[in-house]
CSV table of C-alpha atoms in Angstrom, one decimal:
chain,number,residue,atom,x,y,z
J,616,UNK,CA,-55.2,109.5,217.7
J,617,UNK,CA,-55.5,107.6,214.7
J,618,UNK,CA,-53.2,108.1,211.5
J,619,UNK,CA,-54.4,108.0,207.9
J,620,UNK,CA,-52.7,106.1,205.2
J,621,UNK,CA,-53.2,108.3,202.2
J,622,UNK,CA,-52.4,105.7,198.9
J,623,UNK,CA,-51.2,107.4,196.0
J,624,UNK,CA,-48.5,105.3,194.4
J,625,UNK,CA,-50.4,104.6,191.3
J,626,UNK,CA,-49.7,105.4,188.3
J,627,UNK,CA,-53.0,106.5,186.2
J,628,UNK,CA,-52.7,104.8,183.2
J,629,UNK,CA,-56.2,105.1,182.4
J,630,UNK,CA,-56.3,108.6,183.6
J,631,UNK,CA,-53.6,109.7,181.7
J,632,UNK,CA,-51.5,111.1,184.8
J,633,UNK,CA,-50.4,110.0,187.9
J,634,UNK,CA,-53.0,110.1,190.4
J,635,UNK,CA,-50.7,112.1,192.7
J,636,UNK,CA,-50.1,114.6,190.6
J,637,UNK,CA,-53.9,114.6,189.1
J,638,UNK,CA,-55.8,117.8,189.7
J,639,UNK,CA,-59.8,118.4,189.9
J,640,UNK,CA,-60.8,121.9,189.0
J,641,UNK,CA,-57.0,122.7,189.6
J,642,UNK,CA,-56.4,121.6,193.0
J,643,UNK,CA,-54.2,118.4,193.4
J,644,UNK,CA,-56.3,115.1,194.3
J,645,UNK,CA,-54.0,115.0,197.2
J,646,UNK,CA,-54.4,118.4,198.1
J,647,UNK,CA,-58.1,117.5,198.8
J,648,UNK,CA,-57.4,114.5,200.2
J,649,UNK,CA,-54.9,115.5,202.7
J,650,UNK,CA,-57.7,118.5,203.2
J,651,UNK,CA,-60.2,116.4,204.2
J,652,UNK,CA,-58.2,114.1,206.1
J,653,UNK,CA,-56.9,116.7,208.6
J,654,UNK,CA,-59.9,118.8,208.7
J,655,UNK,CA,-62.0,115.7,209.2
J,656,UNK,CA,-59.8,115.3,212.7
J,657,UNK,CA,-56.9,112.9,211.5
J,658,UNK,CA,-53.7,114.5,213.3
J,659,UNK,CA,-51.3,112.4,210.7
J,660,UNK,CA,-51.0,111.0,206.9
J,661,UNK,CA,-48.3,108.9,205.9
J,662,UNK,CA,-48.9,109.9,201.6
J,663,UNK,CA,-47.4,106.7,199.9
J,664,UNK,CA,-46.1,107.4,197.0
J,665,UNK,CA,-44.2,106.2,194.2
J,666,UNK,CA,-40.0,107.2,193.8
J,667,UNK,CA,-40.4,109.8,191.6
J,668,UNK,CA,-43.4,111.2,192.4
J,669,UNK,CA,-43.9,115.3,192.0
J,670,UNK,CA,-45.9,116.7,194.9
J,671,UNK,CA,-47.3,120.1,195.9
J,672,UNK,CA,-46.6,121.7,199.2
J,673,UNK,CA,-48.2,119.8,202.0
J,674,UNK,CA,-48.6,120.5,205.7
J,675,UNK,CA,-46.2,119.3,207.9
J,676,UNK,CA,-49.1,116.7,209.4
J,677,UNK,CA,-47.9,114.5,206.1
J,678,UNK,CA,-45.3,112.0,206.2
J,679,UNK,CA,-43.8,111.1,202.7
J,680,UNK,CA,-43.4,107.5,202.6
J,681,UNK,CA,-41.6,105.8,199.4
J,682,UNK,CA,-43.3,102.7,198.0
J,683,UNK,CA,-40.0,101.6,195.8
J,684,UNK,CA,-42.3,99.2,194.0
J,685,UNK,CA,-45.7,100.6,193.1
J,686,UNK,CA,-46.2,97.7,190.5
J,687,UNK,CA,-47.2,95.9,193.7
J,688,UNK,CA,-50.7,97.5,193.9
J,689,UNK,CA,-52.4,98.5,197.1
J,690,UNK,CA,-51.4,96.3,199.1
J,691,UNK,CA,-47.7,96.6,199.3
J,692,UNK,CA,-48.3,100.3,199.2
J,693,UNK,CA,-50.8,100.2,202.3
J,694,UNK,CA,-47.5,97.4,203.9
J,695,UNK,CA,-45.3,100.5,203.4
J,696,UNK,CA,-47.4,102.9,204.9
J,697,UNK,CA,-48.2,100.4,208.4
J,698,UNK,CA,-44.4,100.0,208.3
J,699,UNK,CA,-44.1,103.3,209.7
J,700,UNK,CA,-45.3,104.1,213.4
J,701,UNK,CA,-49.2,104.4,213.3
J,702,UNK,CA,-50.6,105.5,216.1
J,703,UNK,CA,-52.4,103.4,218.9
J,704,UNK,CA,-55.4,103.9,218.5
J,705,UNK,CA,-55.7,103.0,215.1
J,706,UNK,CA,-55.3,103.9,211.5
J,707,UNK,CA,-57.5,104.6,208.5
J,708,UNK,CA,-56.9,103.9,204.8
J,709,UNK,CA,-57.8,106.2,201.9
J,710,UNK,CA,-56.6,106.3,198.2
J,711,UNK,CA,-56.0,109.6,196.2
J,712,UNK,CA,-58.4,108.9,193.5
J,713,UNK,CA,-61.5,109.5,195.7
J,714,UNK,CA,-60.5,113.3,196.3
J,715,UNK,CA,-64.3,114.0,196.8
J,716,UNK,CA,-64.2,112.7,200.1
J,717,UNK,CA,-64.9,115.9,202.4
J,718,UNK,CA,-63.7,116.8,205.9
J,719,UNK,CA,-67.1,115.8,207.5
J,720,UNK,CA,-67.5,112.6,206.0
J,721,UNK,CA,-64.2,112.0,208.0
J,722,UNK,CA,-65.4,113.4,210.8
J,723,UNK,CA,-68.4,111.5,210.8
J,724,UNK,CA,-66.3,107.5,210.5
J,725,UNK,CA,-64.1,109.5,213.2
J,726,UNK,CA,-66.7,109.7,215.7
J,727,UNK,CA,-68.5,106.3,214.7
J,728,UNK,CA,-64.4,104.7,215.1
J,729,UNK,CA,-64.5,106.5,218.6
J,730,UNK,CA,-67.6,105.1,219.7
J,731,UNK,CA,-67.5,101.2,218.6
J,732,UNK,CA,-67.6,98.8,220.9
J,733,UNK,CA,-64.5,96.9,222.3
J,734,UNK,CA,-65.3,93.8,220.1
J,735,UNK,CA,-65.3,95.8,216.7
J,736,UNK,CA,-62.6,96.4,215.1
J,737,UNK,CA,-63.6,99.3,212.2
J,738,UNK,CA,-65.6,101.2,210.7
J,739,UNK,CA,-66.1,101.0,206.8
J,740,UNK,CA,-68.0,103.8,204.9
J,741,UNK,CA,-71.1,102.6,202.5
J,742,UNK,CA,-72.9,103.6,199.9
J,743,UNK,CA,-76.0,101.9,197.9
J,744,UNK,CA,-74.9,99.0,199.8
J,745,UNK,CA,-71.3,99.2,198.6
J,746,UNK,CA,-68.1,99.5,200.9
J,747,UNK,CA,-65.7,102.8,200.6
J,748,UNK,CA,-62.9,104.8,202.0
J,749,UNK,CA,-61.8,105.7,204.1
J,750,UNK,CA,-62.3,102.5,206.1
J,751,UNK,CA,-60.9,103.3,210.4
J,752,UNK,CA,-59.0,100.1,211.5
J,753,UNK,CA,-57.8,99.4,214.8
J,754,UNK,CA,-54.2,99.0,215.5
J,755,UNK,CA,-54.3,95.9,216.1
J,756,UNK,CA,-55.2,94.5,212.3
J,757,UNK,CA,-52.0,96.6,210.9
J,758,UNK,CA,-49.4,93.4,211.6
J,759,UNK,CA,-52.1,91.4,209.9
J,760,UNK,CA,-52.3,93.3,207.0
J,761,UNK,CA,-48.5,94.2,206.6
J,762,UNK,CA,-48.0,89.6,206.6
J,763,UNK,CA,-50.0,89.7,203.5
J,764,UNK,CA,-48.6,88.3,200.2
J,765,UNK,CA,-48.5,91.7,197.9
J,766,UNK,CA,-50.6,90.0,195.8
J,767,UNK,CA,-53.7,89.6,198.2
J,768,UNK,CA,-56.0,92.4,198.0
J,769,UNK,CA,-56.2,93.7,202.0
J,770,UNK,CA,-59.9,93.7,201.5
J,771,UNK,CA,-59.1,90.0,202.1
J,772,UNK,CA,-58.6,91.1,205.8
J,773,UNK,CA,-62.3,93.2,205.5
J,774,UNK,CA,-64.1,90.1,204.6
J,775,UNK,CA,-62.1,87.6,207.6
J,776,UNK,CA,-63.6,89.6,210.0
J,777,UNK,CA,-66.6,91.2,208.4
J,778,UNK,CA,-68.9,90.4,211.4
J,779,UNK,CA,-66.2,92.7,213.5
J,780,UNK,CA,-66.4,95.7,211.1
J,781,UNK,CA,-69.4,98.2,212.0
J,782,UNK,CA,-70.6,99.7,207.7
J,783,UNK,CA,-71.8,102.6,208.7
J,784,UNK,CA,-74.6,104.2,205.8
J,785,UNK,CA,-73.3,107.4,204.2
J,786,UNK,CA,-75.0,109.4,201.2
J,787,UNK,CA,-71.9,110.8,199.6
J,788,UNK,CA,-71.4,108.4,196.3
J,789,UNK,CA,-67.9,109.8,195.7
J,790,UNK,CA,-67.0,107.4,198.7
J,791,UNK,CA,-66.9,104.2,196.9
J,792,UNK,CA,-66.1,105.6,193.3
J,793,UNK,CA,-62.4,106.1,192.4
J,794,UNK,CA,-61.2,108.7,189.4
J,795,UNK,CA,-59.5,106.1,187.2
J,796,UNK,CA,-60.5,107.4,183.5
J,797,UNK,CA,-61.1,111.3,182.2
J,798,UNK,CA,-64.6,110.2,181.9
J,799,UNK,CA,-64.7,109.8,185.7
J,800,UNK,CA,-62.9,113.4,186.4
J,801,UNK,CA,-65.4,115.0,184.4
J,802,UNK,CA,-68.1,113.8,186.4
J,803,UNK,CA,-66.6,114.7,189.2
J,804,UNK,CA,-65.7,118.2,188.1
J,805,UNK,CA,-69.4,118.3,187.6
J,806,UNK,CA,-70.3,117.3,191.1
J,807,UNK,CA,-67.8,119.8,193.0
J,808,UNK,CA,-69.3,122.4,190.5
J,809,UNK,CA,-73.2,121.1,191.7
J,810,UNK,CA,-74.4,120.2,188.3
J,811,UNK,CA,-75.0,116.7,189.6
């Protein structure tokens, strides 16, 4: 089993809303997300969010954790979602603002995160040579990332062991591009429509 860590405490300045409570062609980001997520073969999300955060109905596979200070980024959002019991056999992180994720690019890191070999220790999505989400982890990396100043980006943790982590080639370029600014949604209303 391996338990997603669905990050959605920020607060979408640039996108004019909070990205938990965003929507894309009126279904919440973290509908999707949490959609994908499950479908793809994840059995439990622990959603981080931010104290007041408004959310829609979710199934009972999502665990609401409180990040009481989203202003740390990421990080101590991702530290609050470890915190919480992940389980054994690993863990994989995704953010709310890539809601065009779908259930069988999940399914696909799933069954590469299944299959590594006992000196790997992940599998990261990648695009035109660039890394995504949602990256699998194994267990074992969560204590490393949850020591972590706030401050350091966890990617820090991708790059120490780098020659560990298996990038596996996927074609779907809504896996390393996040919905920050309207200009952004728009595009990616036109991709789920299949303008683009």
């Amino acid at each position: 089993m391996v338990t997603a860590i669905l990050l959605a405490a920020g607060q979408g300045s640039r996108l004019g809303t909070p990205k938990v409570s965003a929507e894309l062609m009126g279904q919440p980001f973290v509908t999707l997300c949490t959609e994908a997520l499950l479908g793809g073969g994840i059995q439990s999300v622990h959603l981080v969010i931010g104290p007041h955060a408004e959310l829609p109905p979710l199934p009972e596979e999502v665990a609401i954790v409180i990040n009481p200070h989203p202003e740390t980024g990421q990080t101590g959002s991702l530290q609050a979602g470890l915190r919480k019991k992940i389980d054994a056999d690993g863990f994989a992180i995704h953010t709310v603002d890539r809601p065009l994720v779908t259930s069988r690019d999940v399914s696909t890191l799933l069954q590469s995160f299944r299959a590594l070999d006992p000196a790997e220790l992940g599998v990261i999505p990648s695009t035109g040579g660039r890394a995504g989400h949602p990256a699998f982890l194994r267990a074992g990396l969560a204590d490393e990332i949850v020591r972590l100043s706030p401050d350091v980006p966890a990617h820090s943790v991708f790059r120490k062991h780098r020659a560990q982590l298996r990038y596996l080639d996927m074609n779907n370029p809504w896996l390393v591009r996040d919905i920050n600014t309207p200009e952004d949604l728009a595009d990616a209303e036109k991709s789920l429509a299949g303008e683009n």
